[in-house]
PDB file of C-alpha atoms in Angstrom:
ATOM      1  CA  UNK A 155     -17.912  -1.474  -8.772  1.00 83.00           C
ATOM      2  CA  UNK A 156     -16.218  -2.825 -12.040  1.00 95.00           C
ATOM      3  CA  UNK A 157     -13.975  -6.379 -11.502  1.00 96.00           C
ATOM      4  CA  UNK A 158     -10.223  -5.605 -12.486  1.00 96.00           C
ATOM      5  CA  UNK A 159      -9.069  -6.894 -16.005  1.00 95.00           C
ATOM      6  CA  UNK A 160      -7.415 -10.137 -15.768  1.00 96.00           C
ATOM      7  CA  UNK A 161      -4.608 -12.084 -17.326  1.00 95.00           C
ATOM      8  CA  UNK A 162      -3.621 -15.608 -17.000  1.00 93.00           C
ATOM      9  CA  UNK A 163      -0.252 -15.634 -18.441  1.00 90.00           C
ATOM     10  CA  UNK A 164       2.791 -13.081 -18.445  1.00 90.00           C
ATOM     11  CA  UNK A 165       6.545 -12.889 -18.878  1.00 91.00           C
ATOM     12  CA  UNK A 166       8.675 -10.351 -17.867  1.00 93.00           C
ATOM     13  CA  UNK A 167       8.726  -8.420 -21.143  1.00 92.00           C
ATOM     14  CA  UNK A 168       5.102  -8.771 -21.265  1.00 91.00           C
ATOM     15  CA  UNK A 169       4.288  -7.773 -17.925  1.00 93.00           C
ATOM     16  CA  UNK A 170       6.699  -4.728 -18.152  1.00 90.00           C
ATOM     17  CA  UNK A 171       4.897  -3.652 -21.775  1.00 90.00           C
ATOM     18  CA  UNK A 172       1.369  -4.516 -21.226  1.00 90.00           C
ATOM     19  CA  UNK A 173       0.828  -4.592 -17.558  1.00 92.00           C
ATOM     20  CA  UNK A 174       3.031  -2.371 -15.439  1.00 89.00           C
ATOM     21  CA  UNK A 175       3.156   0.014 -18.329  1.00 80.00           C
ATOM     22  CA  UNK A 176      -0.675   0.522 -18.482  1.00 83.00           C
ATOM     23  CA  UNK A 177      -0.840   2.307 -15.472  1.00 86.00           C
ATOM     24  CA  UNK A 178      -4.175   0.653 -14.088  1.00 94.00           C
ATOM     25  CA  UNK A 179      -4.523  -2.582 -11.666  1.00 97.00           C
ATOM     26  CA  UNK A 180      -4.478  -6.050 -13.302  1.00 97.00           C
ATOM     27  CA  UNK A 181      -5.149  -9.551 -11.634  1.00 98.00           C
ATOM     28  CA  UNK A 182      -2.404 -11.999 -12.774  1.00 97.00           C
ATOM     29  CA  UNK A 183      -4.130 -15.264 -12.327  1.00 97.00           C
ATOM     30  CA  UNK A 184      -1.972 -18.154 -11.018  1.00 97.00           C
ATOM     31  CA  UNK A 185       1.202 -15.994 -11.177  1.00 97.00           C
ATOM     32  CA  UNK A 186       2.481 -17.736  -8.181  1.00 97.00           C
ATOM     33  CA  UNK A 187       0.682 -20.731  -8.293  1.00 97.00           C
ATOM     34  CA  UNK A 188       3.948 -22.751  -8.466  1.00 97.00           C
ATOM     35  CA  UNK A 189       5.211 -21.324  -5.042  1.00 98.00           C
ATOM     36  CA  UNK A 190       6.065 -24.059  -2.251  1.00 97.00           C
ATOM     37  CA  UNK A 191       3.976 -21.728   0.133  1.00 98.00           C
ATOM     38  CA  UNK A 192       0.981 -21.708  -2.088  1.00 98.00           C
ATOM     39  CA  UNK A 193       1.054 -25.326  -2.745  1.00 98.00           C
ATOM     40  CA  UNK A 194       1.278 -26.165   1.076  1.00 98.00           C
ATOM     41  CA  UNK A 195      -1.685 -23.538   1.698  1.00 97.00           C
ATOM     42  CA  UNK A 196      -3.795 -25.795  -1.094  1.00 96.00           C
ATOM     43  CA  UNK A 197      -3.084 -28.575   1.027  1.00 96.00           C
ATOM     44  CA  UNK A 198      -3.948 -27.515   4.313  1.00 96.00           C
ATOM     45  CA  UNK A 199      -3.437 -24.668   6.685  1.00 96.00           C
ATOM     46  CA  UNK A 200      -1.234 -27.044   9.030  1.00 96.00           C
ATOM     47  CA  UNK A 201       0.871 -27.810   6.112  1.00 97.00           C
ATOM     48  CA  UNK A 202       1.247 -24.368   5.421  1.00 97.00           C
ATOM     49  CA  UNK A 203       2.061 -23.168   8.695  1.00 97.00           C
ATOM     50  CA  UNK A 204       4.476 -25.743   8.930  1.00 97.00           C
ATOM     51  CA  UNK A 205       6.464 -24.753   5.814  1.00 97.00           C
ATOM     52  CA  UNK A 206       6.131 -21.053   6.563  1.00 97.00           C
ATOM     53  CA  UNK A 207       7.750 -21.689  10.013  1.00 97.00           C
ATOM     54  CA  UNK A 208      10.605 -23.699   8.420  1.00 96.00           C
ATOM     55  CA  UNK A 209      11.256 -20.603   6.171  1.00 95.00           C
ATOM     56  CA  UNK A 210      10.938 -18.196   9.115  1.00 97.00           C
ATOM     57  CA  UNK A 211      13.916 -16.741  11.231  1.00 97.00           C
ATOM     58  CA  UNK A 212      13.280 -16.066  15.016  1.00 96.00           C
ATOM     59  CA  UNK A 213      13.435 -11.992  14.791  1.00 97.00           C
ATOM     60  CA  UNK A 214      10.396 -10.359  16.267  1.00 97.00           C
ATOM     61  CA  UNK A 215       8.682  -7.739  13.974  1.00 96.00           C
ATOM     62  CA  UNK A 216       5.692  -5.918  14.912  1.00 96.00           C
ATOM     63  CA  UNK A 217       2.183  -7.224  14.683  1.00 96.00           C
ATOM     64  CA  UNK A 218      -1.536  -5.801  15.686  1.00 95.00           C
ATOM     65  CA  UNK A 219      -3.640  -7.407  17.835  1.00 96.00           C
ATOM     66  CA  UNK A 220      -7.269  -6.272  18.576  1.00 95.00           C
ATOM     67  CA  UNK A 221     -10.581  -7.093  20.448  1.00 95.00           C
ATOM     68  CA  UNK A 222     -13.149  -9.141  18.445  1.00 95.00           C
ATOM     69  CA  UNK A 223     -15.393  -6.082  18.876  1.00 94.00           C
ATOM     70  CA  UNK A 224     -13.330  -3.995  16.270  1.00 92.00           C
ATOM     71  CA  UNK A 225     -14.030  -7.392  13.630  1.00 92.00           C
ATOM     72  CA  UNK A 226     -10.718  -6.962  12.296  1.00 93.00           C
ATOM     73  CA  UNK A 227     -10.864  -3.542  11.438  1.00 93.00           C
ATOM     74  CA  UNK A 228      -7.910  -1.679  12.935  1.00 92.00           C
ATOM     75  CA  UNK A 229      -8.143   2.143  13.274  1.00 88.00           C
ATOM     76  CA  UNK A 230      -8.171   4.751  15.787  1.00 86.00           C
ATOM     77  CA  UNK A 231     -10.307   5.777  18.722  1.00 85.00           C
ATOM     78  CA  UNK A 232     -12.830   8.366  17.685  1.00 82.00           C
ATOM     79  CA  UNK A 233     -10.426  11.501  18.808  1.00 84.00           C
ATOM     80  CA  UNK A 234      -7.474  10.255  17.088  1.00 83.00           C
ATOM     81  CA  UNK A 235      -5.538  10.288  20.294  1.00 83.00           C
ATOM     82  CA  UNK A 236      -4.697   6.399  20.095  1.00 85.00           C
ATOM     83  CA  UNK A 237      -5.242   3.389  18.282  1.00 88.00           C
ATOM     84  CA  UNK A 238      -8.268   0.561  18.847  1.00 91.00           C
ATOM     85  CA  UNK A 239      -5.917  -1.914  18.968  1.00 93.00           C
ATOM     86  CA  UNK A 240      -2.450  -3.098  20.673  1.00 95.00           C
ATOM     87  CA  UNK A 241       0.981  -3.235  19.034  1.00 94.00           C
ATOM     88  CA  UNK A 242       3.317  -5.804  20.065  1.00 96.00           C
ATOM     89  CA  UNK A 243       6.479  -7.841  19.345  1.00 97.00           C
ATOM     90  CA  UNK A 244       6.012 -11.088  17.618  1.00 97.00           C
ATOM     91  CA  UNK A 245       7.926 -13.780  15.752  1.00 97.00           C
ATOM     92  CA  UNK A 246       6.507 -15.406  12.448  1.00 97.00           C
ATOM     93  CA  UNK A 247       6.300 -18.889  14.667  1.00 97.00           C
ATOM     94  CA  UNK A 248       4.376 -17.067  17.232  1.00 97.00           C
ATOM     95  CA  UNK A 249       1.766 -15.538  15.226  1.00 97.00           C
ATOM     96  CA  UNK A 250       1.445 -18.848  13.409  1.00 97.00           C
ATOM     97  CA  UNK A 251       0.719 -20.528  16.932  1.00 97.00           C
ATOM     98  CA  UNK A 252      -2.022 -17.804  17.634  1.00 96.00           C
ATOM     99  CA  UNK A 253      -3.512 -17.871  14.505  1.00 97.00           C
ATOM    100  CA  UNK A 254      -3.948 -21.404  14.293  1.00 97.00           C
ATOM    101  CA  UNK A 255      -5.200 -21.434  17.809  1.00 96.00           C
ATOM    102  CA  UNK A 256      -8.104 -19.007  16.971  1.00 94.00           C
ATOM    103  CA  UNK A 257      -9.111 -20.813  13.683  1.00 94.00           C
ATOM    104  CA  UNK A 258     -12.851 -21.650  13.484  1.00 92.00           C
ATOM    105  CA  UNK A 259     -13.679 -19.030  16.260  1.00 93.00           C
ATOM    106  CA  UNK A 260     -16.505 -17.211  15.918  1.00 91.00           C
ATOM    107  CA  UNK A 261     -15.374 -13.918  16.984  1.00 93.00           C
ATOM    108  CA  UNK A 262     -11.708 -14.383  16.977  1.00 94.00           C
ATOM    109  CA  UNK A 263      -9.125 -11.441  18.180  1.00 95.00           C
ATOM    110  CA  UNK A 264      -7.830  -9.613  15.100  1.00 96.00           C
ATOM    111  CA  UNK A 265      -4.295 -10.497  14.287  1.00 96.00           C
ATOM    112  CA  UNK A 266      -2.210  -8.770  11.931  1.00 93.00           C
ATOM    113  CA  UNK A 267       1.529  -8.407  10.833  1.00 95.00           C
ATOM    114  CA  UNK A 268       1.817  -5.883   7.984  1.00 88.00           C
ATOM    115  CA  UNK A 269       5.031  -5.483   5.762  1.00 91.00           C
ATOM    116  CA  UNK A 270       7.603  -7.646   7.521  1.00 96.00           C
ATOM    117  CA  UNK A 271      10.578  -7.378   5.517  1.00 96.00           C
ATOM    118  CA  UNK A 272      11.335 -11.038   3.806  1.00 96.00           C
ATOM    119  CA  UNK A 273      14.984 -10.483   3.926  1.00 96.00           C
ATOM    120  CA  UNK A 274      14.744 -10.388   7.875  1.00 97.00           C
ATOM    121  CA  UNK A 275      11.862 -12.652   8.712  1.00 97.00           C
ATOM    122  CA  UNK A 276      11.966 -15.077   5.540  1.00 97.00           C
ATOM    123  CA  UNK A 277      15.715 -15.060   5.022  1.00 96.00           C
ATOM    124  CA  UNK A 278      15.804 -17.712   2.200  1.00 95.00           C
ATOM    125  CA  UNK A 279      12.342 -16.539   0.400  1.00 96.00           C
ATOM    126  CA  UNK A 280      13.591 -14.993  -2.780  1.00 94.00           C
ATOM    127  CA  UNK A 281      15.755 -17.932  -3.445  1.00 95.00           C
ATOM    128  CA  UNK A 282      12.754 -20.690  -2.914  1.00 96.00           C
ATOM    129  CA  UNK A 283      10.151 -18.172  -4.122  1.00 97.00           C
ATOM    130  CA  UNK A 284      11.297 -16.562  -7.271  1.00 95.00           C
ATOM    131  CA  UNK A 285       9.707 -13.677  -9.227  1.00 96.00           C
ATOM    132  CA  UNK A 286      10.730 -13.460 -12.824  1.00 95.00           C
ATOM    133  CA  UNK A 287       8.303 -10.770 -13.713  1.00 95.00           C
ATOM    134  CA  UNK A 288      10.364  -8.318 -11.550  1.00 94.00           C
ATOM    135  CA  UNK A 289      13.758  -9.721 -12.549  1.00 90.00           C
ATOM    136  CA  UNK A 290      16.204  -6.926 -12.208  1.00 87.00           C
ATOM    137  CA  UNK A 291      14.029  -4.225 -10.231  1.00 86.00           C
ATOM    138  CA  UNK A 292      15.433  -2.914  -7.100  1.00 88.00           C
ATOM    139  CA  UNK A 293      12.576  -4.079  -4.907  1.00 91.00           C
ATOM    140  CA  UNK A 294      11.343  -4.229  -1.166  1.00 94.00           C
ATOM    141  CA  UNK A 295       9.715  -7.497  -0.782  1.00 97.00           C
ATOM    142  CA  UNK A 296       7.564  -8.015   2.630  1.00 97.00           C
ATOM    143  CA  UNK A 297       5.044 -10.426   3.927  1.00 97.00           C
ATOM    144  CA  UNK A 298       1.775  -9.808   5.684  1.00 97.00           C
ATOM    145  CA  UNK A 299       0.238 -12.452   8.019  1.00 97.00           C
ATOM    146  CA  UNK A 300      -3.138 -12.383   9.758  1.00 97.00           C
ATOM    147  CA  UNK A 301      -6.583 -13.837   9.977  1.00 97.00           C
ATOM    148  CA  UNK A 302      -9.709 -12.029   9.051  1.00 96.00           C
ATOM    149  CA  UNK A 303      -8.755  -8.478   9.036  1.00 95.00           C
ATOM    150  CA  UNK A 304      -9.489  -5.378   7.039  1.00 94.00           C
ATOM    151  CA  UNK A 305      -6.834  -2.831   5.654  1.00 93.00           C
ATOM    152  CA  UNK A 306      -8.390   0.975   5.294  1.00 94.00           C
ATOM    153  CA  UNK A 307      -8.078   2.324   2.151  1.00 96.00           C
ATOM    154  CA  UNK A 308      -4.818   4.023   1.456  1.00 95.00           C
ATOM    155  CA  UNK A 309      -2.223   4.488  -1.300  1.00 94.00           C
ATOM    156  CA  UNK A 310       1.519   2.976  -1.372  1.00 91.00           C
ATOM    157  CA  UNK A 311       4.277   5.095  -3.159  1.00 89.00           C
ATOM    158  CA  UNK A 312       5.911   2.509  -5.156  1.00 91.00           C
ATOM    159  CA  UNK A 313       4.353   0.019  -7.660  1.00 94.00           C
ATOM    160  CA  UNK A 314       3.054  -3.045  -5.862  1.00 96.00           C
ATOM    161  CA  UNK A 315       2.633  -6.493  -6.820  1.00 97.00           C
ATOM    162  CA  UNK A 316       0.518  -8.357  -4.156  1.00 98.00           C
ATOM    163  CA  UNK A 317       1.096 -12.139  -3.910  1.00 98.00           C
ATOM    164  CA  UNK A 318      -1.771 -14.148  -2.250  1.00 98.00           C
ATOM    165  CA  UNK A 319      -0.096 -17.046  -0.818  1.00 98.00           C
ATOM    166  CA  UNK A 320      -2.329 -18.226   1.827  1.00 98.00           C
ATOM    167  CA  UNK A 321      -6.565 -17.287   2.335  1.00 97.00           C
ATOM    168  CA  UNK A 322      -8.471 -15.382   0.142  1.00 97.00           C
ATOM    169  CA  UNK A 323      -8.344 -11.562  -0.214  1.00 97.00           C
ATOM    170  CA  UNK A 324     -10.894  -8.840  -1.521  1.00 98.00           C
ATOM    171  CA  UNK A 325      -9.281  -5.692  -3.071  1.00 98.00           C
ATOM    172  CA  UNK A 326     -11.237  -2.497  -3.444  1.00 98.00           C
ATOM    173  CA  UNK A 327      -9.424  -0.102  -5.531  1.00 98.00           C
ATOM    174  CA  UNK A 328     -10.032   3.830  -6.484  1.00 98.00           C
ATOM    175  CA  UNK A 329      -7.749   6.038  -9.127  1.00 97.00           C
ATOM    176  CA  UNK A 330      -5.807   8.701  -6.999  1.00 96.00           C
ATOM    177  CA  UNK A 331      -8.337  11.563  -8.196  1.00 96.00           C
ATOM    178  CA  UNK A 332     -10.943  10.059  -5.934  1.00 97.00           C
ATOM    179  CA  UNK A 333      -9.298  11.172  -2.842  1.00 96.00           C
ATOM    180  CA  UNK A 334     -11.529  14.112  -2.078  1.00 95.00           C
ATOM    181  CA  UNK A 335     -14.313  11.609  -2.198  1.00 97.00           C
ATOM    182  CA  UNK A 336     -12.804   8.824   0.271  1.00 97.00           C
ATOM    183  CA  UNK A 337     -12.844  11.355   3.223  1.00 95.00           C
ATOM    184  CA  UNK A 338      -9.116  10.787   4.255  1.00 93.00           C
ATOM    185  CA  UNK A 339      -7.737  11.080   7.792  1.00 89.00           C
ATOM    186  CA  UNK A 340      -5.288  13.231   9.294  1.00 85.00           C
ATOM    187  CA  UNK A 341      -1.677  13.397   7.407  1.00 82.00           C
ATOM    188  CA  UNK A 342       0.241  13.269  10.745  1.00 79.00           C
ATOM    189  CA  UNK A 343      -1.864  10.881  12.634  1.00 79.00           C
ATOM    190  CA  UNK A 344      -1.798   7.435  10.386  1.00 82.00           C
ATOM    191  CA  UNK A 345      -1.841   3.716  10.902  1.00 85.00           C
ATOM    192  CA  UNK A 346       1.419   2.741   9.066  1.00 82.00           C
ATOM    193  CA  UNK A 347       2.667   6.307   7.551  1.00 80.00           C
ATOM    194  CA  UNK A 348       0.436   6.721   4.806  1.00 84.00           C
ATOM    195  CA  UNK A 349      -2.660   8.707   5.359  1.00 89.00           C
ATOM    196  CA  UNK A 350      -6.233   6.562   4.946  1.00 92.00           C
ATOM    197  CA  UNK A 351      -9.799   6.675   4.330  1.00 94.00           C
ATOM    198  CA  UNK A 352     -12.036   6.854   7.274  1.00 93.00           C
ATOM    199  CA  UNK A 353     -14.658   5.169   5.031  1.00 96.00           C
ATOM    200  CA  UNK A 354     -15.492   1.282   5.816  1.00 95.00           C
ATOM    201  CA  UNK A 355     -15.710  -0.048   2.416  1.00 96.00           C
ATOM    202  CA  UNK A 356     -17.863  -2.897   3.343  1.00 93.00           C
ATOM    203  CA  UNK A 357     -20.462  -0.947   5.146  1.00 94.00           C
ATOM    204  CA  UNK A 358     -20.146   2.727   4.338  1.00 96.00           C
ATOM    205  CA  UNK A 359     -21.993   5.036   6.151  1.00 96.00           C
ATOM    206  CA  UNK A 360     -22.998   7.512   3.365  1.00 97.00           C
ATOM    207  CA  UNK A 361     -25.156   9.762   5.802  1.00 97.00           C
ATOM    208  CA  UNK A 362     -21.413  10.663   7.249  1.00 96.00           C
ATOM    209  CA  UNK A 363     -19.356  10.368   4.078  1.00 97.00           C
ATOM    210  CA  UNK A 364     -22.248  11.032   1.160  1.00 97.00           C
ATOM    211  CA  UNK A 365     -19.476  11.824  -1.629  1.00 97.00           C
ATOM    212  CA  UNK A 366     -18.247   8.136  -1.008  1.00 98.00           C
ATOM    213  CA  UNK A 367     -21.026   7.362  -3.186  1.00 98.00           C
ATOM    214  CA  UNK A 368     -19.127   9.159  -6.200  1.00 98.00           C
ATOM    215  CA  UNK A 369     -15.814   7.006  -5.379  1.00 98.00           C
ATOM    216  CA  UNK A 370     -18.033   3.756  -5.111  1.00 97.00           C
ATOM    217  CA  UNK A 371     -19.024   4.489  -8.466  1.00 97.00           C
ATOM    218  CA  UNK A 372     -15.436   4.573  -9.758  1.00 97.00           C
ATOM    219  CA  UNK A 373     -14.143   1.658  -8.004  1.00 98.00           C
ATOM    220  CA  UNK A 374     -12.594  -1.208  -9.055  1.00 98.00           C
ATOM    221  CA  UNK A 375     -12.738  -4.805  -7.183  1.00 98.00           C
ATOM    222  CA  UNK A 376     -10.486  -8.230  -6.957  1.00 98.00           C
ATOM    223  CA  UNK A 377     -11.228 -11.267  -5.469  1.00 98.00           C
ATOM    224  CA  UNK A 378      -7.910 -13.283  -4.968  1.00 98.00           C
ATOM    225  CA  UNK A 379      -7.351 -16.711  -4.034  1.00 97.00           C
ATOM    226  CA  UNK A 380      -4.195 -18.279  -3.144  1.00 98.00           C
ATOM    227  CA  UNK A 381      -1.657 -18.178  -6.470  1.00 98.00           C
ATOM    228  CA  UNK A 382      -2.759 -15.120  -7.800  1.00 98.00           C
ATOM    229  CA  UNK A 383      -1.240 -11.870  -7.635  1.00 98.00           C
ATOM    230  CA  UNK A 384      -2.379  -8.058  -8.486  1.00 98.00           C
ATOM    231  CA  UNK A 385      -0.505  -5.256 -10.074  1.00 97.00           C
ATOM    232  CA  UNK A 386      -1.214  -2.066  -7.856  1.00 97.00           C
ATOM    233  CA  UNK A 387       0.053   0.970  -9.728  1.00 96.00           C
ATOM    234  CA  UNK A 388       1.592   3.965  -7.742  1.00 93.00           C
ATOM    235  CA  UNK A 389      -0.640   6.266  -5.693  1.00 94.00           C
ATOM    236  CA  UNK A 390      -3.891   4.295  -6.679  1.00 97.00           C
ATOM    237  CA  UNK A 391      -5.801   3.785  -3.443  1.00 97.00           C
ATOM    238  CA  UNK A 392      -6.885   0.360  -2.461  1.00 97.00           C
ATOM    239  CA  UNK A 393      -8.588  -1.315   0.438  1.00 97.00           C
ATOM    240  CA  UNK A 394      -7.845  -4.837   1.381  1.00 97.00           C
ATOM    241  CA  UNK A 395     -10.010  -7.395   3.234  1.00 97.00           C
ATOM    242  CA  UNK A 396      -8.466 -10.704   4.577  1.00 96.00           C
ATOM    243  CA  UNK A 397     -11.391 -13.411   4.210  1.00 96.00           C
ATOM    244  CA  UNK A 398     -10.090 -16.263   6.191  1.00 96.00           C
ATOM    245  CA  UNK A 399      -8.910 -17.546   9.498  1.00 96.00           C
ATOM    246  CA  UNK A 400      -5.456 -17.895   8.620  1.00 97.00           C
ATOM    247  CA  UNK A 401      -4.144 -15.508   5.526  1.00 97.00           C
ATOM    248  CA  UNK A 402      -0.593 -14.426   4.261  1.00 98.00           C
ATOM    249  CA  UNK A 403       0.576 -12.475   1.077  1.00 98.00           C
ATOM    250  CA  UNK A 404       3.793 -11.268   0.010  1.00 98.00           C
ATOM    251  CA  UNK A 405       4.174  -7.643  -1.464  1.00 97.00           C
ATOM    252  CA  UNK A 406       7.078  -6.595  -4.331  1.00 97.00           C
ATOM    253  CA  UNK A 407       7.188  -2.706  -3.863  1.00 95.00           C
ATOM    254  CA  UNK A 408       9.513  -1.006  -6.749  1.00 93.00           C
ATOM    255  CA  UNK A 409       9.442   2.302  -8.587  1.00 86.00           C
ATOM    256  CA  UNK A 410      10.370   2.993 -12.167  1.00 75.00           C
ATOM    257  CA  UNK A 411      12.927   5.438 -11.188  1.00 69.00           C
ATOM    258  CA  UNK A 412      14.394   3.090  -8.371  1.00 58.00           C
ATOM    259  CA  UNK A 413      13.287   3.636  -4.182  1.00 56.00           C
ATOM    260  CA  UNK A 414      14.784   7.041  -3.854  1.00 57.00           C
ATOM    261  CA  UNK A 415      12.977  10.122  -1.539  1.00 61.00           C
ATOM    262  CA  UNK A 416       8.934  10.334  -1.579  1.00 71.00           C
ATOM    263  CA  UNK A 417       7.655  13.655  -3.072  1.00 79.00           C
ATOM    264  CA  UNK A 418       5.096  12.734   0.036  1.00 79.00           C
ATOM    265  CA  UNK A 419       7.345  14.766   1.907  1.00 78.00           C
ATOM    266  CA  UNK A 420       6.789  17.811  -0.495  1.00 80.00           C
ATOM    267  CA  UNK A 421       3.001  17.179  -0.136  1.00 83.00           C
ATOM    268  CA  UNK A 422       3.105  17.426   3.655  1.00 81.00           C
ATOM    269  CA  UNK A 423       5.158  20.615   3.453  1.00 80.00           C
ATOM    270  CA  UNK A 424       2.963  22.253   0.796  1.00 85.00           C
ATOM    271  CA  UNK A 425      -0.260  21.161   2.858  1.00 85.00           C
ATOM    272  CA  UNK A 426       1.154  22.982   5.776  1.00 83.00           C
ATOM    273  CA  UNK A 427       2.063  25.923   4.267  1.00 84.00           C
ATOM    274  CA  UNK A 428      -0.953  26.637   2.160  1.00 85.00           C
ATOM    275  CA  UNK A 429      -3.316  26.073   5.123  1.00 84.00           C
ATOM    276  CA  UNK A 430      -3.278  29.795   6.201  1.00 86.00           C
ATOM    277  CA  UNK A 431      -2.945  31.454   2.948  1.00 90.00           C
ATOM    278  CA  UNK A 432      -5.845  33.012   1.149  1.00 89.00           C
ATOM    279  CA  UNK A 433      -7.961  31.654  -1.238  1.00 87.00           C
ATOM    280  CA  UNK A 434      -6.999  33.906  -3.960  1.00 89.00           C
ATOM    281  CA  UNK A 435      -3.357  33.452  -3.535  1.00 90.00           C
ATOM    282  CA  UNK A 436      -3.738  30.061  -3.386  1.00 89.00           C
ATOM    283  CA  UNK A 437      -5.187  30.164  -6.710  1.00 88.00           C
ATOM    284  CA  UNK A 438      -2.023  32.012  -8.031  1.00 92.00           C
ATOM    285  CA  UNK A 439       0.096  29.087  -5.986  1.00 90.00           C
ATOM    286  CA  UNK A 440      -1.852  26.603  -7.858  1.00 89.00           C
ATOM    287  CA  UNK A 441      -0.479  28.306 -10.903  1.00 90.00           C
ATOM    288  CA  UNK A 442       3.220  28.155 -10.050  1.00 88.00           C
ATOM    289  CA  UNK A 443       2.748  24.717  -8.732  1.00 85.00           C
ATOM    290  CA  UNK A 444       1.399  23.519 -12.264  1.00 88.00           C
ATOM    291  CA  UNK A 445       4.060  25.403 -14.098  1.00 87.00           C
ATOM    292  CA  UNK A 446       7.349  24.356 -11.619  1.00 84.00           C
ATOM    293  CA  UNK A 447       6.314  21.129 -10.896  1.00 84.00           C
ATOM    294  CA  UNK A 448       4.027  19.558 -13.580  1.00 87.00           C
ATOM    295  CA  UNK A 449       4.650  21.064 -16.636  1.00 87.00           C
ATOM    296  CA  UNK A 450       7.299  19.164 -18.525  1.00 86.00           C
ATOM    297  CA  UNK A 451       8.182  22.247 -20.653  1.00 87.00           C
ATOM    298  CA  UNK A 452       9.085  24.490 -17.761  1.00 86.00           C
ATOM    299  CA  UNK A 453      12.535  26.095 -17.920  1.00 83.00           C
ATOM    300  CA  UNK A 454      13.096  24.737 -21.721  1.00 85.00           C
ATOM    301  CA  UNK A 455      14.473  28.559 -22.316  1.00 85.00           C
ATOM    302  CA  UNK A 456      16.816  28.055 -19.901  1.00 81.00           C
ATOM    303  CA  UNK A 457      20.337  26.065 -20.146  1.00 83.00           C
ATOM    304  CA  UNK A 458      19.849  22.515 -19.047  1.00 80.00           C
ATOM    305  CA  UNK A 459      21.626  23.077 -15.571  1.00 77.00           C
ATOM    306  CA  UNK A 460      19.148  25.789 -14.835  1.00 76.00           C
ATOM    307  CA  UNK A 461      15.956  24.210 -15.588  1.00 77.00           C
ATOM    308  CA  UNK A 462      13.662  23.031 -12.762  1.00 73.00           C
ATOM    309  CA  UNK A 463      14.493  19.430 -12.735  1.00 69.00           C
ATOM    310  CA  UNK A 464      17.979  19.945 -12.737  1.00 68.00           C
ATOM    311  CA  UNK A 465      18.172  21.809  -9.458  1.00 65.00           C
ATOM    312  CA  UNK A 466      17.847  18.645  -7.436  1.00 69.00           C
ATOM    313  CA  UNK A 467      20.662  19.080  -4.857  1.00 72.00           C
ATOM    314  CA  UNK A 468      20.483  23.086  -5.258  1.00 71.00           C
ATOM    315  CA  UNK A 469      16.425  23.246  -3.927  1.00 71.00           C
ATOM    316  CA  UNK A 470      16.811  20.520  -1.432  1.00 72.00           C
ATOM    317  CA  UNK A 471      19.908  22.656   0.502  1.00 75.00           C
ATOM    318  CA  UNK A 472      17.449  25.434   0.006  1.00 73.00           C
ATOM    319  CA  UNK A 473      14.451  23.663   1.560  1.00 73.00           C
ATOM    320  CA  UNK A 474      16.704  22.084   4.646  1.00 74.00           C
ATOM    321  CA  UNK A 475      18.075  25.597   5.485  1.00 77.00           C
ATOM    322  CA  UNK A 476      14.583  26.861   5.510  1.00 74.00           C
ATOM    323  CA  UNK A 477      13.530  24.577   8.225  1.00 72.00           C
ATOM    324  CA  UNK A 478      16.567  25.483  10.025  1.00 71.00           C
ATOM    325  CA  UNK A 479      18.981  22.487   9.041  1.00 64.00           C
ATOM    326  CA  UNK A 480      22.451  22.271   7.712  1.00 58.00           C
ATOM    327  CA  UNK A 481      22.563  20.940   3.927  1.00 51.00           C
TER     328      UNK A 481
END
């Protein structure tokens, strides 16, 4: 595995042109080192917990809890019928109390609260912890809080700037085209909405998942300390390991064209529609998809209003009607 490229200084213009504009992961060392929560975490875990609790609301959010036997790797039962963990509601203060109580335990219960909207759970955060690299962007900003946990390899539709606030994090990243070698789980049974890999990147079972060896060759890795940030481009697969008893991260998600509807919905529909079509016909459909969906020159011989990319509203209405709805 190859280390992710690193930079040590970046302003808004440099980030947009030389980092987000390059479509490859980049570590930004010390990007949020001046944040009050980062400084508190570098003082002590107790100071971090006190500082975070002062920022937090009393609104509960979803948190995952698992027995020590799962070793922090949240997932499914073998038949995908249920999870290997429980999901309950907890406030940030309650989570911090549980994390501190287990600090230093040899076999702790795994605890993880992911994608908690900071607008709800840390209402003053964006004022006290500015992010000038993304000034002016339409963003979703989320808190991740837990202990020694492992997030299965998955992708995010938006771009992601992951800022480590407390504890160390290890990211393992794969280019989008490695999907076939990652042994992705079901599209309709997911942990958090996106499909994820069945391979444990920390201990891959190559007898069960032999093609993962090719994915590992293509993988990039990043070791992050509090104050560091990682830029993850849209649709790059990534696994995340939290390596300390108390760990927190803040994610910024955005898209160049805004946070609108996701092509993932089209992917789900296409995957189901193609499932029973004969192989020779699938090849023909692949050619049509390549032309109508991916060829930038498709329809250039037509007036602008009739080109494929200008028919969004009409196409959306047709899809809705085909599914039995009303546009």
